[in-house]
Amino acid sequence: MTGTSTVNHRQAHAWNGPLGRHWADHHRRFDTMLGEADEALFAAAAIGPGDRVLDIGCGAGATTRAAALLAAPGHAVGVDISAPLVDRARARTAQEGVPNAAYQLGDVQAHPFPPGVFDVAISRGGVMFFEDHVTAFANVARALRPRGRLAFVCPRRPDPDSEEVTALSLFARRLAEGSAYRAGQGPAAPDPDAQAAHTAMASLSEPYRVHAVLHRSFTDIAVNPVDIHTHWGDSPADAVDFLLSRAPARSVPSATRALLEDTLRPYATPRGVRTRAGVWLVTALRRDDAGA
């Protein structure tokens, strides 16, 4: 990576390959899928005029642009390990004309931030992917001014009976049972990049773990549950298109596709196909001695 050291080679490989390109190509869908967490995140971050904001794992930059608008005449800098997503973020920011939002390609754990240059750090689902959370958050703390604010959202461990688990488990089972493969081939081998990302998603799903990785560099740590709805598509057919796009090589017969749409139909609302889910809203302040 240009301009920084990369220590998280597993995630760098994943997010600079097909997984990262898929997120970049479908960035609007992912932003809509996760967007209901934004209200809680930005309320907690309390970004004000003149603030200097760091957006950790900024993806295609939707949260960076929102932070920049709140911070003007300050600025927001998004950092992500994925070149496809950073390229998309830059293109979208130029299209939307947000002059005080900028992006850097880098591994936040090792990125050489100047000390004390940010007032607040935010992340919407980006901090789970660190290789070493303690080291990464220490680096974020050094980039914040003393008593600088940290606010992020990350997934809670889902209830096995939750809407999201119920819907996606049934979807996966029906897809596996009904998918057609080329003659002589069995089910496709699991994608190691997707598996690595899925495993990392749960790395901060327990509050004790959040406290453990933050307490050396931050104080006033609060971990609060927030209930949201995940948006999968405008209709069951649209949601199936999105979910199948993550495995484009898989051939799905029309009968199976109809079953998949039926799986999601109970969650169709006037606002789209939505399932209840839960995240943690985490806030903290940089310790005065964190940069020592």
PDB file of C-alpha atoms in Angstrom:
ATOM      1  CA  MET A   1       0.000   0.000   0.000  1.00  0.00           C
ATOM      2  CA  THR A   2       1.251   3.410  -0.876  1.00  0.00           C
ATOM      3  CA  GLY A   3       2.375   5.576   2.014  1.00  0.00           C
ATOM      4  CA  THR A   4       1.770   3.179   4.898  1.00  0.00           C
ATOM      5  CA  SER A   5       2.699  -0.194   6.341  1.00  0.00           C
ATOM      6  CA  THR A   6       0.222  -3.026   6.110  1.00  0.00           C
ATOM      7  CA  VAL A   7       0.165  -5.522   8.953  1.00  0.00           C
ATOM      8  CA  ASN A   8      -3.308  -6.954   8.394  1.00  0.00           C
ATOM      9  CA  HIS A   9      -2.452  -8.992   5.309  1.00  0.00           C
ATOM     10  CA  ARG A  10      -5.482 -11.288   5.593  1.00  0.00           C
ATOM     11  CA  GLN A  11      -7.990  -8.454   5.423  1.00  0.00           C
ATOM     12  CA  ALA A  12      -5.909  -6.499   2.896  1.00  0.00           C
ATOM     13  CA  HIS A  13      -6.081  -9.483   0.564  1.00  0.00           C
ATOM     14  CA  ALA A  14      -9.813  -9.855   1.081  1.00  0.00           C
ATOM     15  CA  TRP A  15     -10.767  -6.220   0.642  1.00  0.00           C
ATOM     16  CA  ASN A  16      -8.522  -5.628  -2.374  1.00  0.00           C
ATOM     17  CA  GLY A  17      -9.916  -8.644  -4.211  1.00  0.00           C
ATOM     18  CA  PRO A  18     -13.410  -9.663  -5.336  1.00  0.00           C
ATOM     19  CA  LEU A  19     -14.943  -8.875  -1.930  1.00  0.00           C
ATOM     20  CA  GLY A  20     -13.749  -5.261  -1.993  1.00  0.00           C
ATOM     21  CA  ARG A  21     -14.747  -4.829  -5.634  1.00  0.00           C
ATOM     22  CA  HIS A  22     -18.207  -6.210  -4.861  1.00  0.00           C
ATOM     23  CA  TRP A  23     -18.669  -3.697  -2.038  1.00  0.00           C
ATOM     24  CA  ALA A  24     -17.439  -0.886  -4.294  1.00  0.00           C
ATOM     25  CA  ASP A  25     -19.772  -1.909  -7.135  1.00  0.00           C
ATOM     26  CA  HIS A  26     -22.753  -2.178  -4.751  1.00  0.00           C
ATOM     27  CA  HIS A  27     -21.842   0.655  -2.402  1.00  0.00           C
ATOM     28  CA  ARG A  28     -25.282   2.258  -2.533  1.00  0.00           C
ATOM     29  CA  ARG A  29     -26.898  -1.009  -1.450  1.00  0.00           C
ATOM     30  CA  PHE A  30     -24.460  -1.481   1.421  1.00  0.00           C
ATOM     31  CA  ASP A  31     -24.903   2.111   2.580  1.00  0.00           C
ATOM     32  CA  THR A  32     -28.676   1.639   2.545  1.00  0.00           C
ATOM     33  CA  MET A  33     -28.366  -1.733   4.273  1.00  0.00           C
ATOM     34  CA  LEU A  34     -26.379  -0.216   7.161  1.00  0.00           C
ATOM     35  CA  GLY A  35     -27.772   3.296   7.073  1.00  0.00           C
ATOM     36  CA  GLU A  36     -30.149   3.014  10.013  1.00  0.00           C
ATOM     37  CA  ALA A  37     -27.128   2.933  12.337  1.00  0.00           C
ATOM     38  CA  ASP A  38     -26.049   6.394  11.187  1.00  0.00           C
ATOM     39  CA  GLU A  39     -28.464   8.351  13.365  1.00  0.00           C
ATOM     40  CA  ALA A  40     -27.143   6.803  16.574  1.00  0.00           C
ATOM     41  CA  LEU A  41     -23.519   7.053  15.421  1.00  0.00           C
ATOM     42  CA  PHE A  42     -23.628  10.736  14.536  1.00  0.00           C
ATOM     43  CA  ALA A  43     -25.647  11.686  17.593  1.00  0.00           C
ATOM     44  CA  ALA A  44     -22.984  10.055  19.767  1.00  0.00           C
ATOM     45  CA  ALA A  45     -20.073  11.550  17.838  1.00  0.00           C
ATOM     46  CA  ALA A  46     -21.494  15.078  18.272  1.00  0.00           C
ATOM     47  CA  ILE A  47     -19.499  16.443  15.327  1.00  0.00           C
ATOM     48  CA  GLY A  48     -19.614  20.236  15.217  1.00  0.00           C
ATOM     49  CA  PRO A  49     -18.362  23.052  13.000  1.00  0.00           C
ATOM     50  CA  GLY A  50     -14.589  23.124  12.848  1.00  0.00           C
ATOM     51  CA  ASP A  51     -14.053  19.544  14.012  1.00  0.00           C
ATOM     52  CA  ARG A  52     -11.362  17.388  12.435  1.00  0.00           C
ATOM     53  CA  VAL A  53     -12.811  13.908  11.925  1.00  0.00           C
ATOM     54  CA  LEU A  54     -11.184  10.535  11.275  1.00  0.00           C
ATOM     55  CA  ASP A  55     -13.471   7.910   9.683  1.00  0.00           C
ATOM     56  CA  ILE A  56     -12.052   4.428  10.340  1.00  0.00           C
ATOM     57  CA  GLY A  57     -12.793   1.851   7.647  1.00  0.00           C
ATOM     58  CA  CYS A  58     -14.651   4.444   5.627  1.00  0.00           C
ATOM     59  CA  GLY A  59     -15.660   2.158   2.772  1.00  0.00           C
ATOM     60  CA  ALA A  60     -17.130   4.120  -0.123  1.00  0.00           C
ATOM     61  CA  GLY A  61     -17.121   7.269   2.006  1.00  0.00           C
ATOM     62  CA  ALA A  62     -20.793   7.878   2.811  1.00  0.00           C
ATOM     63  CA  THR A  63     -20.057   8.416   6.502  1.00  0.00           C
ATOM     64  CA  THR A  64     -16.972  10.504   5.696  1.00  0.00           C
ATOM     65  CA  ARG A  65     -19.026  12.831   3.524  1.00  0.00           C
ATOM     66  CA  ALA A  66     -21.741  13.110   6.170  1.00  0.00           C
ATOM     67  CA  ALA A  67     -19.099  13.900   8.800  1.00  0.00           C
ATOM     68  CA  ALA A  68     -17.489  16.509   6.550  1.00  0.00           C
ATOM     69  CA  LEU A  69     -20.784  18.335   6.089  1.00  0.00           C
ATOM     70  CA  LEU A  70     -21.304  18.436   9.861  1.00  0.00           C
ATOM     71  CA  ALA A  71     -17.705  19.521  10.482  1.00  0.00           C
ATOM     72  CA  ALA A  72     -17.466  22.363   7.954  1.00  0.00           C
ATOM     73  CA  PRO A  73     -15.377  24.507   7.990  1.00  0.00           C
ATOM     74  CA  GLY A  74     -13.443  21.606   9.525  1.00  0.00           C
ATOM     75  CA  HIS A  75     -12.753  18.434   7.587  1.00  0.00           C
ATOM     76  CA  ALA A  76     -13.094  14.659   7.559  1.00  0.00           C
ATOM     77  CA  VAL A  77     -10.526  12.071   6.471  1.00  0.00           C
ATOM     78  CA  GLY A  78     -11.598   8.533   5.641  1.00  0.00           C
ATOM     79  CA  VAL A  79      -9.068   5.701   5.809  1.00  0.00           C
ATOM     80  CA  ASP A  80      -9.660   2.215   4.431  1.00  0.00           C
ATOM     81  CA  ILE A  81      -7.519  -0.813   3.584  1.00  0.00           C
ATOM     82  CA  SER A  82      -9.446  -1.394   0.320  1.00  0.00           C
ATOM     83  CA  ALA A  83      -8.219   0.350  -2.835  1.00  0.00           C
ATOM     84  CA  PRO A  84     -11.495  -0.321  -4.728  1.00  0.00           C
ATOM     85  CA  LEU A  85     -13.505   1.305  -1.930  1.00  0.00           C
ATOM     86  CA  VAL A  86     -11.152   4.279  -1.539  1.00  0.00           C
ATOM     87  CA  ASP A  87     -11.281   4.853  -5.301  1.00  0.00           C
ATOM     88  CA  ARG A  88     -15.078   4.758  -5.164  1.00  0.00           C
ATOM     89  CA  ALA A  89     -15.120   7.122  -2.177  1.00  0.00           C
ATOM     90  CA  ARG A  90     -12.977   9.664  -4.014  1.00  0.00           C
ATOM     91  CA  ALA A  91     -15.117   9.467  -7.136  1.00  0.00           C
ATOM     92  CA  ARG A  92     -18.378   9.873  -5.195  1.00  0.00           C
ATOM     93  CA  THR A  93     -17.003  12.776  -3.182  1.00  0.00           C
ATOM     94  CA  ALA A  94     -15.950  14.586  -6.348  1.00  0.00           C
ATOM     95  CA  GLN A  95     -19.390  13.958  -7.881  1.00  0.00           C
ATOM     96  CA  GLU A  96     -21.170  15.258  -4.788  1.00  0.00           C
ATOM     97  CA  GLY A  97     -18.855  18.258  -4.429  1.00  0.00           C
ATOM     98  CA  VAL A  98     -17.751  17.795  -0.810  1.00  0.00           C
ATOM     99  CA  PRO A  99     -14.437  19.708  -0.737  1.00  0.00           C
ATOM    100  CA  ASN A 100     -13.601  19.066   2.931  1.00  0.00           C
ATOM    101  CA  ALA A 101     -13.656  15.252   2.695  1.00  0.00           C
ATOM    102  CA  ALA A 102     -10.482  13.372   1.769  1.00  0.00           C
ATOM    103  CA  TYR A 103      -9.359   9.747   1.753  1.00  0.00           C
ATOM    104  CA  GLN A 104      -6.225   7.752   2.456  1.00  0.00           C
ATOM    105  CA  LEU A 105      -5.507   4.154   1.548  1.00  0.00           C
ATOM    106  CA  GLY A 106      -4.069   2.491   4.611  1.00  0.00           C
ATOM    107  CA  ASP A 107      -4.160  -0.001   7.441  1.00  0.00           C
ATOM    108  CA  VAL A 108      -5.335   2.053  10.432  1.00  0.00           C
ATOM    109  CA  GLN A 109      -3.397  -0.170  12.835  1.00  0.00           C
ATOM    110  CA  ALA A 110      -0.080   0.934  11.302  1.00  0.00           C
ATOM    111  CA  HIS A 111      -0.945   4.155   9.453  1.00  0.00           C
ATOM    112  CA  PRO A 112       1.481   6.987  10.352  1.00  0.00           C
ATOM    113  CA  PHE A 113      -1.044   9.574  11.527  1.00  0.00           C
ATOM    114  CA  PRO A 114       0.482  12.788  12.880  1.00  0.00           C
ATOM    115  CA  PRO A 115      -0.198  12.942  16.627  1.00  0.00           C
ATOM    116  CA  GLY A 116      -3.230  14.802  17.916  1.00  0.00           C
ATOM    117  CA  VAL A 117      -4.581  15.912  14.539  1.00  0.00           C
ATOM    118  CA  PHE A 118      -8.197  14.801  15.013  1.00  0.00           C
ATOM    119  CA  ASP A 119     -10.943  15.863  17.420  1.00  0.00           C
ATOM    120  CA  VAL A 120     -13.167  12.835  16.872  1.00  0.00           C
ATOM    121  CA  ALA A 121     -12.868   9.365  15.331  1.00  0.00           C
ATOM    122  CA  ILE A 122     -15.904   7.503  14.018  1.00  0.00           C
ATOM    123  CA  SER A 123     -16.582   4.153  12.398  1.00  0.00           C
ATOM    124  CA  ARG A 124     -19.677   2.450  11.062  1.00  0.00           C
ATOM    125  CA  GLY A 125     -18.710  -1.195  11.132  1.00  0.00           C
ATOM    126  CA  GLY A 126     -15.022  -0.800  10.260  1.00  0.00           C
ATOM    127  CA  VAL A 127     -13.176  -1.467  13.502  1.00  0.00           C
ATOM    128  CA  MET A 128     -13.933  -5.192  13.781  1.00  0.00           C
ATOM    129  CA  PHE A 129     -11.413  -6.077  11.074  1.00  0.00           C
ATOM    130  CA  PHE A 130      -8.208  -5.029  12.856  1.00  0.00           C
ATOM    131  CA  GLU A 131      -5.570  -7.729  13.236  1.00  0.00           C
ATOM    132  CA  ASP A 132      -4.574  -6.411  16.688  1.00  0.00           C
ATOM    133  CA  HIS A 133      -7.354  -4.315  18.207  1.00  0.00           C
ATOM    134  CA  VAL A 134      -5.311  -3.026  21.149  1.00  0.00           C
ATOM    135  CA  THR A 135      -2.515  -1.749  18.896  1.00  0.00           C
ATOM    136  CA  ALA A 136      -4.948  -0.343  16.364  1.00  0.00           C
ATOM    137  CA  PHE A 137      -6.969   1.608  18.916  1.00  0.00           C
ATOM    138  CA  ALA A 138      -3.742   2.880  20.476  1.00  0.00           C
ATOM    139  CA  ASN A 139      -2.789   4.255  17.061  1.00  0.00           C
ATOM    140  CA  VAL A 140      -6.210   5.882  16.722  1.00  0.00           C
ATOM    141  CA  ALA A 141      -5.813   7.395  20.193  1.00  0.00           C
ATOM    142  CA  ARG A 142      -2.434   8.908  19.263  1.00  0.00           C
ATOM    143  CA  ALA A 143      -4.097  10.533  16.264  1.00  0.00           C
ATOM    144  CA  LEU A 144      -6.696  12.181  18.540  1.00  0.00           C
ATOM    145  CA  ARG A 145      -6.136  15.229  20.674  1.00  0.00           C
ATOM    146  CA  PRO A 146      -6.273  14.635  24.462  1.00  0.00           C
ATOM    147  CA  ARG A 147      -9.878  13.862  25.444  1.00  0.00           C
ATOM    148  CA  GLY A 148     -10.704  13.457  21.760  1.00  0.00           C
ATOM    149  CA  ARG A 149     -13.885  11.491  21.105  1.00  0.00           C
ATOM    150  CA  LEU A 150     -14.325   7.986  19.720  1.00  0.00           C
ATOM    151  CA  ALA A 151     -17.700   6.711  18.500  1.00  0.00           C
ATOM    152  CA  PHE A 152     -18.363   3.547  16.538  1.00  0.00           C
ATOM    153  CA  VAL A 153     -20.983   0.917  15.865  1.00  0.00           C
ATOM    154  CA  CYS A 154     -20.286  -2.808  15.559  1.00  0.00           C
ATOM    155  CA  PRO A 155     -22.520  -5.886  15.436  1.00  0.00           C
ATOM    156  CA  ARG A 156     -23.984  -7.445  18.561  1.00  0.00           C
ATOM    157  CA  ARG A 157     -23.976 -11.214  18.799  1.00  0.00           C
ATOM    158  CA  PRO A 158     -27.299 -12.098  17.161  1.00  0.00           C
ATOM    159  CA  ASP A 159     -30.026 -13.995  18.931  1.00  0.00           C
ATOM    160  CA  PRO A 160     -30.463 -17.356  17.137  1.00  0.00           C
ATOM    161  CA  ASP A 161     -34.191 -16.619  16.934  1.00  0.00           C
ATOM    162  CA  SER A 162     -33.798 -13.073  15.611  1.00  0.00           C
ATOM    163  CA  GLU A 163     -35.412 -12.026  12.355  1.00  0.00           C
ATOM    164  CA  GLU A 164     -32.100 -11.592  10.593  1.00  0.00           C
ATOM    165  CA  VAL A 165     -30.688 -14.989  11.610  1.00  0.00           C
ATOM    166  CA  THR A 166     -33.981 -16.737  10.853  1.00  0.00           C
ATOM    167  CA  ALA A 167     -34.317 -15.164   7.408  1.00  0.00           C
ATOM    168  CA  LEU A 168     -30.713 -15.549   6.301  1.00  0.00           C
ATOM    169  CA  SER A 169     -30.356 -19.090   7.637  1.00  0.00           C
ATOM    170  CA  LEU A 170     -33.437 -20.233   5.743  1.00  0.00           C
ATOM    171  CA  PHE A 171     -32.256 -18.341   2.660  1.00  0.00           C
ATOM    172  CA  ALA A 172     -28.854 -20.085   2.772  1.00  0.00           C
ATOM    173  CA  ARG A 173     -30.434 -23.505   3.312  1.00  0.00           C
ATOM    174  CA  ARG A 174     -32.869 -23.141   0.409  1.00  0.00           C
ATOM    175  CA  LEU A 175     -30.090 -21.802  -1.806  1.00  0.00           C
ATOM    176  CA  ALA A 176     -27.825 -24.753  -0.982  1.00  0.00           C
ATOM    177  CA  GLU A 177     -30.615 -27.259  -1.557  1.00  0.00           C
ATOM    178  CA  GLY A 178     -31.792 -25.789  -4.845  1.00  0.00           C
ATOM    179  CA  SER A 179     -28.664 -24.457  -6.543  1.00  0.00           C
ATOM    180  CA  ALA A 180     -27.529 -26.083  -9.746  1.00  0.00           C
ATOM    181  CA  TYR A 181     -23.857 -26.663 -10.469  1.00  0.00           C
ATOM    182  CA  ARG A 182     -22.073 -27.600 -13.635  1.00  0.00           C
ATOM    183  CA  ALA A 183     -21.969 -31.312 -14.332  1.00  0.00           C
ATOM    184  CA  GLY A 184     -19.385 -33.153 -12.314  1.00  0.00           C
ATOM    185  CA  GLN A 185     -18.974 -30.410  -9.719  1.00  0.00           C
ATOM    186  CA  GLY A 186     -20.212 -30.387  -6.166  1.00  0.00           C
ATOM    187  CA  PRO A 187     -21.019 -27.338  -4.041  1.00  0.00           C
ATOM    188  CA  ALA A 188     -18.592 -24.478  -4.422  1.00  0.00           C
ATOM    189  CA  ALA A 189     -15.806 -24.350  -1.843  1.00  0.00           C
ATOM    190  CA  PRO A 190     -16.232 -21.613   0.756  1.00  0.00           C
ATOM    191  CA  ASP A 191     -14.585 -18.324  -0.232  1.00  0.00           C
ATOM    192  CA  PRO A 192     -11.682 -17.835   2.239  1.00  0.00           C
ATOM    193  CA  ASP A 193     -11.854 -14.046   1.906  1.00  0.00           C
ATOM    194  CA  ALA A 194     -15.567 -13.994   2.698  1.00  0.00           C
ATOM    195  CA  GLN A 195     -14.946 -16.381   5.598  1.00  0.00           C
ATOM    196  CA  ALA A 196     -12.187 -14.129   6.979  1.00  0.00           C
ATOM    197  CA  ALA A 197     -14.458 -11.085   6.798  1.00  0.00           C
ATOM    198  CA  HIS A 198     -17.369 -12.969   8.385  1.00  0.00           C
ATOM    199  CA  THR A 199     -15.198 -14.180  11.265  1.00  0.00           C
ATOM    200  CA  ALA A 200     -13.819 -10.692  11.882  1.00  0.00           C
ATOM    201  CA  MET A 201     -17.326  -9.233  11.985  1.00  0.00           C
ATOM    202  CA  ALA A 202     -17.910 -10.939  15.344  1.00  0.00           C
ATOM    203  CA  SER A 203     -14.611  -9.866  16.939  1.00  0.00           C
ATOM    204  CA  LEU A 204     -16.195  -7.100  19.050  1.00  0.00           C
ATOM    205  CA  SER A 205     -19.637  -8.633  19.542  1.00  0.00           C
ATOM    206  CA  GLU A 206     -19.274  -8.872  23.348  1.00  0.00           C
ATOM    207  CA  PRO A 207     -19.041  -5.753  25.578  1.00  0.00           C
ATOM    208  CA  TYR A 208     -16.261  -7.224  27.732  1.00  0.00           C
ATOM    209  CA  ARG A 209     -14.137  -7.549  24.600  1.00  0.00           C
ATOM    210  CA  VAL A 210     -14.760  -3.909  23.649  1.00  0.00           C
ATOM    211  CA  HIS A 211     -13.687  -2.739  27.106  1.00  0.00           C
ATOM    212  CA  ALA A 212     -10.622  -4.994  27.017  1.00  0.00           C
ATOM    213  CA  VAL A 213      -9.274  -3.566  23.755  1.00  0.00           C
ATOM    214  CA  LEU A 214     -10.065   0.083  24.567  1.00  0.00           C
ATOM    215  CA  HIS A 215      -9.132   0.566  28.220  1.00  0.00           C
ATOM    216  CA  ARG A 216      -5.393   1.117  27.695  1.00  0.00           C
ATOM    217  CA  SER A 217      -5.947   4.108  25.410  1.00  0.00           C
ATOM    218  CA  PHE A 218      -9.446   5.371  26.239  1.00  0.00           C
ATOM    219  CA  THR A 219     -11.551   6.262  29.251  1.00  0.00           C
ATOM    220  CA  ASP A 220     -15.264   6.891  29.856  1.00  0.00           C
ATOM    221  CA  ILE A 221     -16.031   3.823  27.750  1.00  0.00           C
ATOM    222  CA  ALA A 222     -19.728   3.152  27.169  1.00  0.00           C
ATOM    223  CA  VAL A 223     -21.190   0.215  25.229  1.00  0.00           C
ATOM    224  CA  ASN A 224     -24.921   0.544  24.588  1.00  0.00           C
ATOM    225  CA  PRO A 225     -27.277  -1.641  22.534  1.00  0.00           C
ATOM    226  CA  VAL A 226     -29.071  -0.076  19.586  1.00  0.00           C
ATOM    227  CA  ASP A 227     -31.777  -1.880  17.625  1.00  0.00           C
ATOM    228  CA  ILE A 228     -31.904  -1.205  13.899  1.00  0.00           C
ATOM    229  CA  HIS A 229     -33.422  -2.644  10.748  1.00  0.00           C
ATOM    230  CA  THR A 230     -31.159  -4.006   8.026  1.00  0.00           C
ATOM    231  CA  HIS A 231     -32.395  -3.101   4.540  1.00  0.00           C
ATOM    232  CA  TRP A 232     -31.877  -5.876   1.981  1.00  0.00           C
ATOM    233  CA  GLY A 233     -33.706  -4.490  -1.042  1.00  0.00           C
ATOM    234  CA  ASP A 234     -36.734  -2.602  -2.278  1.00  0.00           C
ATOM    235  CA  SER A 235     -38.704  -5.823  -2.844  1.00  0.00           C
ATOM    236  CA  PRO A 236     -38.171  -9.556  -2.296  1.00  0.00           C
ATOM    237  CA  ALA A 237     -36.963  -9.924  -5.896  1.00  0.00           C
ATOM    238  CA  ASP A 238     -34.578  -7.011  -5.498  1.00  0.00           C
ATOM    239  CA  ALA A 239     -33.276  -8.391  -2.195  1.00  0.00           C
ATOM    240  CA  VAL A 240     -32.652 -11.794  -3.800  1.00  0.00           C
ATOM    241  CA  ASP A 241     -30.710 -10.062  -6.599  1.00  0.00           C
ATOM    242  CA  PHE A 242     -28.510  -8.384  -4.003  1.00  0.00           C
ATOM    243  CA  LEU A 243     -27.894 -11.497  -1.905  1.00  0.00           C
ATOM    244  CA  LEU A 244     -27.120 -13.620  -4.962  1.00  0.00           C
ATOM    245  CA  SER A 245     -24.709 -10.987  -6.296  1.00  0.00           C
ATOM    246  CA  ARG A 246     -22.274 -12.088  -3.586  1.00  0.00           C
ATOM    247  CA  ALA A 247     -21.858 -15.436  -5.408  1.00  0.00           C
ATOM    248  CA  PRO A 248     -22.328 -14.509  -9.077  1.00  0.00           C
ATOM    249  CA  ALA A 249     -20.951 -17.823 -10.413  1.00  0.00           C
ATOM    250  CA  ARG A 250     -23.763 -19.803  -8.799  1.00  0.00           C
ATOM    251  CA  SER A 251     -26.599 -20.871 -11.103  1.00  0.00           C
ATOM    252  CA  VAL A 252     -30.025 -20.674  -9.463  1.00  0.00           C
ATOM    253  CA  PRO A 253     -33.032 -22.360 -11.077  1.00  0.00           C
ATOM    254  CA  SER A 254     -36.211 -20.328 -11.368  1.00  0.00           C
ATOM    255  CA  ALA A 255     -38.016 -22.574  -8.881  1.00  0.00           C
ATOM    256  CA  THR A 256     -35.292 -21.982  -6.291  1.00  0.00           C
ATOM    257  CA  ARG A 257     -35.351 -18.278  -6.940  1.00  0.00           C
ATOM    258  CA  ALA A 258     -39.100 -18.248  -6.285  1.00  0.00           C
ATOM    259  CA  LEU A 259     -38.487 -20.035  -2.963  1.00  0.00           C
ATOM    260  CA  LEU A 260     -35.824 -17.480  -2.053  1.00  0.00           C
ATOM    261  CA  GLU A 261     -38.226 -14.618  -2.747  1.00  0.00           C
ATOM    262  CA  ASP A 262     -40.833 -16.382  -0.579  1.00  0.00           C
ATOM    263  CA  THR A 263     -38.247 -16.612   2.210  1.00  0.00           C
ATOM    264  CA  LEU A 264     -37.903 -12.824   2.278  1.00  0.00           C
ATOM    265  CA  ARG A 265     -41.538 -11.945   1.605  1.00  0.00           C
ATOM    266  CA  PRO A 266     -42.556 -11.909   5.317  1.00  0.00           C
ATOM    267  CA  TYR A 267     -40.056  -9.065   5.824  1.00  0.00           C
ATOM    268  CA  ALA A 268     -41.315  -6.894   2.969  1.00  0.00           C
ATOM    269  CA  THR A 269     -42.607  -3.506   4.101  1.00  0.00           C
ATOM    270  CA  PRO A 270     -43.505  -0.241   2.330  1.00  0.00           C
ATOM    271  CA  ARG A 271     -39.889   0.780   3.089  1.00  0.00           C
ATOM    272  CA  GLY A 272     -38.370  -2.362   1.574  1.00  0.00           C
ATOM    273  CA  VAL A 273     -37.272  -5.777   2.810  1.00  0.00           C
ATOM    274  CA  ARG A 274     -36.083  -5.170   6.369  1.00  0.00           C
ATOM    275  CA  THR A 275     -35.053  -7.429   9.229  1.00  0.00           C
ATOM    276  CA  ARG A 276     -34.498  -6.430  12.846  1.00  0.00           C
ATOM    277  CA  ALA A 277     -30.877  -6.529  13.964  1.00  0.00           C
ATOM    278  CA  GLY A 278     -28.741  -5.184  16.784  1.00  0.00           C
ATOM    279  CA  VAL A 279     -25.505  -3.223  17.056  1.00  0.00           C
ATOM    280  CA  TRP A 280     -23.379  -1.869  19.871  1.00  0.00           C
ATOM    281  CA  LEU A 281     -22.905   1.886  20.016  1.00  0.00           C
ATOM    282  CA  VAL A 282     -19.509   2.472  21.611  1.00  0.00           C
ATOM    283  CA  THR A 283     -18.257   5.834  22.853  1.00  0.00           C
ATOM    284  CA  ALA A 284     -15.056   6.762  24.664  1.00  0.00           C
ATOM    285  CA  LEU A 285     -12.583   9.586  25.267  1.00  0.00           C
ATOM    286  CA  ARG A 286      -8.857   9.471  24.634  1.00  0.00           C
ATOM    287  CA  ARG A 287      -6.875   9.070  27.820  1.00  0.00           C
ATOM    288  CA  ASP A 288      -4.607  12.018  28.602  1.00  0.00           C
ATOM    289  CA  ASP A 289      -1.607   9.698  28.664  1.00  0.00           C
ATOM    290  CA  ALA A 290      -2.527   7.688  25.568  1.00  0.00           C
ATOM    291  CA  GLY A 291       0.041   9.340  23.347  1.00  0.00           C
ATOM    292  CA  ALA A 292       2.875   8.884  25.799  1.00  0.00           C
TER     293      ALA A 292
END
